[in-house]
Rosetta silent file (secondary structure, phi, psi, omega in degrees, C-alpha in Angstrom):
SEQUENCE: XXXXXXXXXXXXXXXXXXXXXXXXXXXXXXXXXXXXXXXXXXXXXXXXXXXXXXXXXXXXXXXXXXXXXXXXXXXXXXXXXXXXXXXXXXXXXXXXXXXXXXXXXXXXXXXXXXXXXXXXXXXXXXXXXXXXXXXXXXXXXXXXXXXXXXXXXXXXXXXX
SCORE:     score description
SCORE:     0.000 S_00000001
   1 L     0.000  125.242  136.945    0.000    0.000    0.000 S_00000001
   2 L   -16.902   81.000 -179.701    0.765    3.318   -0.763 S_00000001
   3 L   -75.477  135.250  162.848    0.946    5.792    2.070 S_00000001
   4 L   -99.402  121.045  151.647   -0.403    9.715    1.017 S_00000001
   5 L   -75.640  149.154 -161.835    1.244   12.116    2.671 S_00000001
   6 L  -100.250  162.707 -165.530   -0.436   15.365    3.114 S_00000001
   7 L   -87.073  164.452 -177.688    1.872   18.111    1.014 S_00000001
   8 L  -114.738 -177.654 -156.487    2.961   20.493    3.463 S_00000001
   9 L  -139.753  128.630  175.608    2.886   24.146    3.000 S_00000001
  10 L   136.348 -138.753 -179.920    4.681   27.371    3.191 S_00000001
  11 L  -113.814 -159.360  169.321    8.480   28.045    2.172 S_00000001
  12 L  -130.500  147.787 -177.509   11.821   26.203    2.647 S_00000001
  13 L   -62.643   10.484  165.030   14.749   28.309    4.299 S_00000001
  14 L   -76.440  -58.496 -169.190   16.188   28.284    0.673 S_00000001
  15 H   -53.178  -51.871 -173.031   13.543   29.967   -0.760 S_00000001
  16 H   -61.171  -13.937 -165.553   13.197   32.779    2.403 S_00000001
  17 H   -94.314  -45.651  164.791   16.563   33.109    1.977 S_00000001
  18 H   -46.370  -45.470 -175.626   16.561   33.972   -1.695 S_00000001
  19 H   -38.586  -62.543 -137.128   13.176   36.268   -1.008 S_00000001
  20 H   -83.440  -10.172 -169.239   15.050   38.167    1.472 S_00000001
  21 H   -78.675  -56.669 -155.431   18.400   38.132   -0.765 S_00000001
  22 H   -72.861  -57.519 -161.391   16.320   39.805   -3.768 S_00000001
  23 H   -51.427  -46.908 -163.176   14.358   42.074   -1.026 S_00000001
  24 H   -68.989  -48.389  173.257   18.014   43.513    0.389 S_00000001
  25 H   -40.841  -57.417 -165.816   19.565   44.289   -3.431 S_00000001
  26 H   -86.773    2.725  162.281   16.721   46.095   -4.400 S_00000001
  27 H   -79.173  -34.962  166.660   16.882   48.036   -1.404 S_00000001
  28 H   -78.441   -4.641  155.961   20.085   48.893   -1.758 S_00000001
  29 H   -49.931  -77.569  168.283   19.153   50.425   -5.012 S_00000001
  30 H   -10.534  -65.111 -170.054   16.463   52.080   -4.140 S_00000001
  31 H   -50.173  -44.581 -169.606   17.961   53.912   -1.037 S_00000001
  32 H   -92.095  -44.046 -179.875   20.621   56.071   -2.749 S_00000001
  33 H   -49.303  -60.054 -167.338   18.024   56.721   -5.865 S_00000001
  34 H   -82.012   -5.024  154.681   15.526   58.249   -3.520 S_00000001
  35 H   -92.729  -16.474  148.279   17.740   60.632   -1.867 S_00000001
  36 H   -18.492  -57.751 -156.012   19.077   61.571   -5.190 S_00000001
  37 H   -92.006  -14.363  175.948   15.807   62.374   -6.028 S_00000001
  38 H   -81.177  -41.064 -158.781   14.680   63.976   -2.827 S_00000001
  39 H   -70.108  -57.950 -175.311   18.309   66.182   -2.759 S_00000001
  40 H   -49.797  -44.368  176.932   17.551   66.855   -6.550 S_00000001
  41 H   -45.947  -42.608 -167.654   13.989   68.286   -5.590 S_00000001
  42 H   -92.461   -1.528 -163.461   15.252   70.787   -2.883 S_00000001
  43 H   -99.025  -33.223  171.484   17.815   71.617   -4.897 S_00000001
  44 H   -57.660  -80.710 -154.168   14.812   73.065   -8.185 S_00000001
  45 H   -34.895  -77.495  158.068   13.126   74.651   -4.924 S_00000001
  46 H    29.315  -83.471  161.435   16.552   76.284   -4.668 S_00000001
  47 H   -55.893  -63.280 -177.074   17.204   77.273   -7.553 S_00000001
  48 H   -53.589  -49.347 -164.729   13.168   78.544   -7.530 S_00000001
  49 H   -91.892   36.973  141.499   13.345   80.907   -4.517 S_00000001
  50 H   -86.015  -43.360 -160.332   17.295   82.467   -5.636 S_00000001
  51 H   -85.349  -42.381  160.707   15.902   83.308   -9.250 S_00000001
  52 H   -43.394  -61.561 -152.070   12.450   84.874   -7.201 S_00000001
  53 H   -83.477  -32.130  178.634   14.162   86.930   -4.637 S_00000001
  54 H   -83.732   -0.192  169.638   16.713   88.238   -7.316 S_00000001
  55 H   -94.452  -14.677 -167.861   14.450   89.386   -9.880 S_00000001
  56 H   -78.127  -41.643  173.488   12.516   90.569   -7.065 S_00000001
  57 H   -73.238  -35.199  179.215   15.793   92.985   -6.082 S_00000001
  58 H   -66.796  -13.900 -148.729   16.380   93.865   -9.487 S_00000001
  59 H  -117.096  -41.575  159.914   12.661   94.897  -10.229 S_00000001
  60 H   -50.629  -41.661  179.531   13.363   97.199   -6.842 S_00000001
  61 H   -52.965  -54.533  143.276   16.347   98.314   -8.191 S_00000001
  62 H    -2.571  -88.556  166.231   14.095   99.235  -11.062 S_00000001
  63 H   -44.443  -45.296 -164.768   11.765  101.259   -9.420 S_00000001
  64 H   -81.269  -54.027 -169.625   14.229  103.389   -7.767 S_00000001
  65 H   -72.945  -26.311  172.006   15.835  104.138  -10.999 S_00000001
  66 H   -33.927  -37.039  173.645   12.507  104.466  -12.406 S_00000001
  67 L   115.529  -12.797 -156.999   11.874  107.125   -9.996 S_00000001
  68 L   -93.995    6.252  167.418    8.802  105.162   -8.190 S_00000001
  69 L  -138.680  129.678 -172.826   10.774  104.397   -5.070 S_00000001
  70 L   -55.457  152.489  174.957   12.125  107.185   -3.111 S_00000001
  71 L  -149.455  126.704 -178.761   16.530  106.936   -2.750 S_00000001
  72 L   -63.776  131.795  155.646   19.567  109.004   -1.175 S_00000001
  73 L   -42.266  -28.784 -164.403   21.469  109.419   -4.370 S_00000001
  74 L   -99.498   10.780 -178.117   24.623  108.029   -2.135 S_00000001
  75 L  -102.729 -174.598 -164.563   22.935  104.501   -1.821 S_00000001
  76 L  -101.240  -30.978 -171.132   23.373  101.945   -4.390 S_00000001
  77 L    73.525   13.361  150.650   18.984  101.699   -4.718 S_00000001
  78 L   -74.648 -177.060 -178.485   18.997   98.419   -3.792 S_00000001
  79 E   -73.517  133.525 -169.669   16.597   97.335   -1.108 S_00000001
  80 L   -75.605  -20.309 -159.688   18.057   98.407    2.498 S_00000001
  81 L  -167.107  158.468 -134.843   16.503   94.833    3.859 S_00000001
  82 L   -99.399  -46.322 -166.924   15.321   91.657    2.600 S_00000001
  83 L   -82.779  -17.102  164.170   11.812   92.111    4.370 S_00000001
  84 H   -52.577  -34.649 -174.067   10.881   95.458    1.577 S_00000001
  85 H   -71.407  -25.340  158.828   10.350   93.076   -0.859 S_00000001
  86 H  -117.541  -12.421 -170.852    7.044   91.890    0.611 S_00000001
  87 H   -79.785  -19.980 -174.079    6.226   94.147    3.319 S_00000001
  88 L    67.161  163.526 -158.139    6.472   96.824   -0.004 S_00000001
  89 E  -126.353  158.246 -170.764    7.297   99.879    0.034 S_00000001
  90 E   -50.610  170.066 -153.668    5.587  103.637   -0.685 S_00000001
  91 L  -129.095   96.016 -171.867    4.929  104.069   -4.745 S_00000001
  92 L   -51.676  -94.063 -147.474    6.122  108.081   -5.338 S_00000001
  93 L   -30.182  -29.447 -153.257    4.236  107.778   -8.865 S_00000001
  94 L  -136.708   57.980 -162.808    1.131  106.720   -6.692 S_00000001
  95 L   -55.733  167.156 -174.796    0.700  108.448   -3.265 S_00000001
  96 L    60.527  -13.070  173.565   -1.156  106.358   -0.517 S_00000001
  97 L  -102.161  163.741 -171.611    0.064  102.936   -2.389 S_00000001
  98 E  -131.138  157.348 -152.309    2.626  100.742   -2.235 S_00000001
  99 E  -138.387  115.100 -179.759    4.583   98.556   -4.572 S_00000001
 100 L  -120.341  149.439 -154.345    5.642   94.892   -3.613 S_00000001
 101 L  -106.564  -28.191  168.566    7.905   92.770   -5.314 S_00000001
 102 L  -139.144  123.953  172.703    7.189   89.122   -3.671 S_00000001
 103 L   -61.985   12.742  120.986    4.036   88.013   -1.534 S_00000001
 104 L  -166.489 -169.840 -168.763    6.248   86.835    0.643 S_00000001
 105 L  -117.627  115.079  175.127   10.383   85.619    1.017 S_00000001
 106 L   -60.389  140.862  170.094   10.696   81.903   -0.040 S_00000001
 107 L   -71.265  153.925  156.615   12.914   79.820    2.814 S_00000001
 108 L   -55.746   83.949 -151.806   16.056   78.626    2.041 S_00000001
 109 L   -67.575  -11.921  174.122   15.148   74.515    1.393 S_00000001
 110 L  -107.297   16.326  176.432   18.466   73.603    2.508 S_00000001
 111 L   -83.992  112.398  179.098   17.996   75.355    5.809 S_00000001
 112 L   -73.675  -25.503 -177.163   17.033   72.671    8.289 S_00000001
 113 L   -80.016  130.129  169.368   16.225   74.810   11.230 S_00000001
 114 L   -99.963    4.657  168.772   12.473   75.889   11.416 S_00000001
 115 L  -108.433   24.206  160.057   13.020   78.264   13.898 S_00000001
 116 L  -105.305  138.220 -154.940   15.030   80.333   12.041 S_00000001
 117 L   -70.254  179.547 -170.566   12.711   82.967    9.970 S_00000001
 118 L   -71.763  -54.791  165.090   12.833   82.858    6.026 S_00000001
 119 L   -51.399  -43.726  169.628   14.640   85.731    5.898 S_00000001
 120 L   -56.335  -26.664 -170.629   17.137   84.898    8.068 S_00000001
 121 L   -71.322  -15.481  133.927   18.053   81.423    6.318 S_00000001
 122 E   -18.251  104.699  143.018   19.656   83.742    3.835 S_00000001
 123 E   -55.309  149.301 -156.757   23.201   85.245    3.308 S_00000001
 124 E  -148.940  145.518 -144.573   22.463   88.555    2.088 S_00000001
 125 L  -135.461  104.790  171.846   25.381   89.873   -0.008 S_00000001
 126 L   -84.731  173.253  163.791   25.660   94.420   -0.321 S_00000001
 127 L   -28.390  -58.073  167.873   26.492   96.124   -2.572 S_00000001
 128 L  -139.040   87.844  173.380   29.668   96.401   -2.087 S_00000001
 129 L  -141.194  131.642  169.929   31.297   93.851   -0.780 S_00000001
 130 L   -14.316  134.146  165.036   33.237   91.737   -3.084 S_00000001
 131 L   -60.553  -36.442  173.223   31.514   88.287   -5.143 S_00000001
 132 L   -78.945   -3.820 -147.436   33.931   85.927   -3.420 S_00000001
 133 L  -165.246   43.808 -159.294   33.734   87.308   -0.240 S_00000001
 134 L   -69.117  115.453  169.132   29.709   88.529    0.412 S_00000001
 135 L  -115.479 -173.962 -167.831   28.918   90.315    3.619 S_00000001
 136 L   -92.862  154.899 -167.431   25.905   91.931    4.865 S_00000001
 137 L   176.206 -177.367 -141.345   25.824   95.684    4.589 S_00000001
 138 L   -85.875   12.850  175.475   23.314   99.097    3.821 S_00000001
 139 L  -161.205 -173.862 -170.296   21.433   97.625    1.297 S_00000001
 140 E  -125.802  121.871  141.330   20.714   93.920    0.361 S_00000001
 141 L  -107.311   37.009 -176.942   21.807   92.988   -3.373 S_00000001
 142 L   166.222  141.824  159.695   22.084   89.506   -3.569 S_00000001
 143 E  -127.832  160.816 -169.205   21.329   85.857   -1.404 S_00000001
 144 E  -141.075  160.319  169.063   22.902   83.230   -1.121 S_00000001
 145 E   -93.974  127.413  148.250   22.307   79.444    0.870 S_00000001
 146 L   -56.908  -18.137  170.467   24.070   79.464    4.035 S_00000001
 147 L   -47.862  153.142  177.521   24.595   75.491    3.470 S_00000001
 148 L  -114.143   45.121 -163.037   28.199   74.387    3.583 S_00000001
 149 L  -125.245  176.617 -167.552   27.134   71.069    1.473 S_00000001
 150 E  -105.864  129.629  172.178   27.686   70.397   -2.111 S_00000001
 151 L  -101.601  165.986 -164.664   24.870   70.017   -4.854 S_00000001
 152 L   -77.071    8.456  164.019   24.812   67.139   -6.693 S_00000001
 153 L   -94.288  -25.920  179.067   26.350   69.327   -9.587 S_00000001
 154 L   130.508  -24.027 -165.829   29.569   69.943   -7.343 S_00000001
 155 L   -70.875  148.012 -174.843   29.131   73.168   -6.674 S_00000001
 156 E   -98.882  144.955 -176.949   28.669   74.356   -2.904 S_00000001
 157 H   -66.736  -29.899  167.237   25.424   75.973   -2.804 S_00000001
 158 H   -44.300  -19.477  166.994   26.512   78.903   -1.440 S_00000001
 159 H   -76.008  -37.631 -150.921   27.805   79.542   -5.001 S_00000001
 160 L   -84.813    0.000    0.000   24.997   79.282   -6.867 S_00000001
């Protein structure tokens, strides 16, 4: 006689071991891809709020030569602070109104701290203080990220 055996069911430690083999590989793909791709994201946000807040100073800069924002002749007409650019400022051309250049100042995405304000996550670069060497100073004409890190172009962001 034949005995039937019932088949039994589930995996063999070969198989779990293979599963778990395949499972670990494609993890270690994965893992470095998605902070690529999260690092790549913050770096277009980046990118987004540099190219806002500087068209936003040049478009003051504008104005003032335009005539539509008052200026001591002995300033440079950039914005004396960071926060003019949204709180806005009087319109000469247009008494009682005011002329604003951003609804408000994008954060710095590689600034990690949230309790430092949006403005502040900024390096703020005057007039005249040297491109290699930016300090803060009577007017604001350029930002910069305060990051000391590297973008995945090479570049330290603080350059860009």
């Amino acid at each position: 006689m034949t005995s039937h055996r019932s088949p039994t069911r589930g995996f063999s430690l070969i198989e779990l071991l293979a599963a778990v083999a395949i499972v670990g590989l494609l993890a270690s793909i994965g893992i470095p891809l998605a902070e690529t791709t999260a690092k790549r994201s913050k770096e277009a946000e980046l990118r987004l709020a540099l190219k806002q807040i500087r068209e936003a100073v040049d478009a003051y800069k504008g104005a003032v030569m335009a005539g539509r924002i008052t200026s001591d002749p002995q300033k440079s007409g950039y914005p004396p602070t960071l926060a003019e650019l949204s709180t806005g400022v009087e319109d000469v051309s247009r008494p009682g109104e005011k002329l604003y250049f951003l609804r408000r100042i994008p954060r710095d995405p590689m600034q990690l701290d949230p309790s430092i304000s949006a403005i502040d996550s900024w390096g703020k670069r005057s007039f005249d203080s040297p491109p290699d060497r930016p300090r803060e100073g009577q007017d604001v004409f350029d930002v910069y990220s305060l990051s000391t890190e590297r973008g995945l172009n090479g570049v330290p962001y603080a350059e860009w």
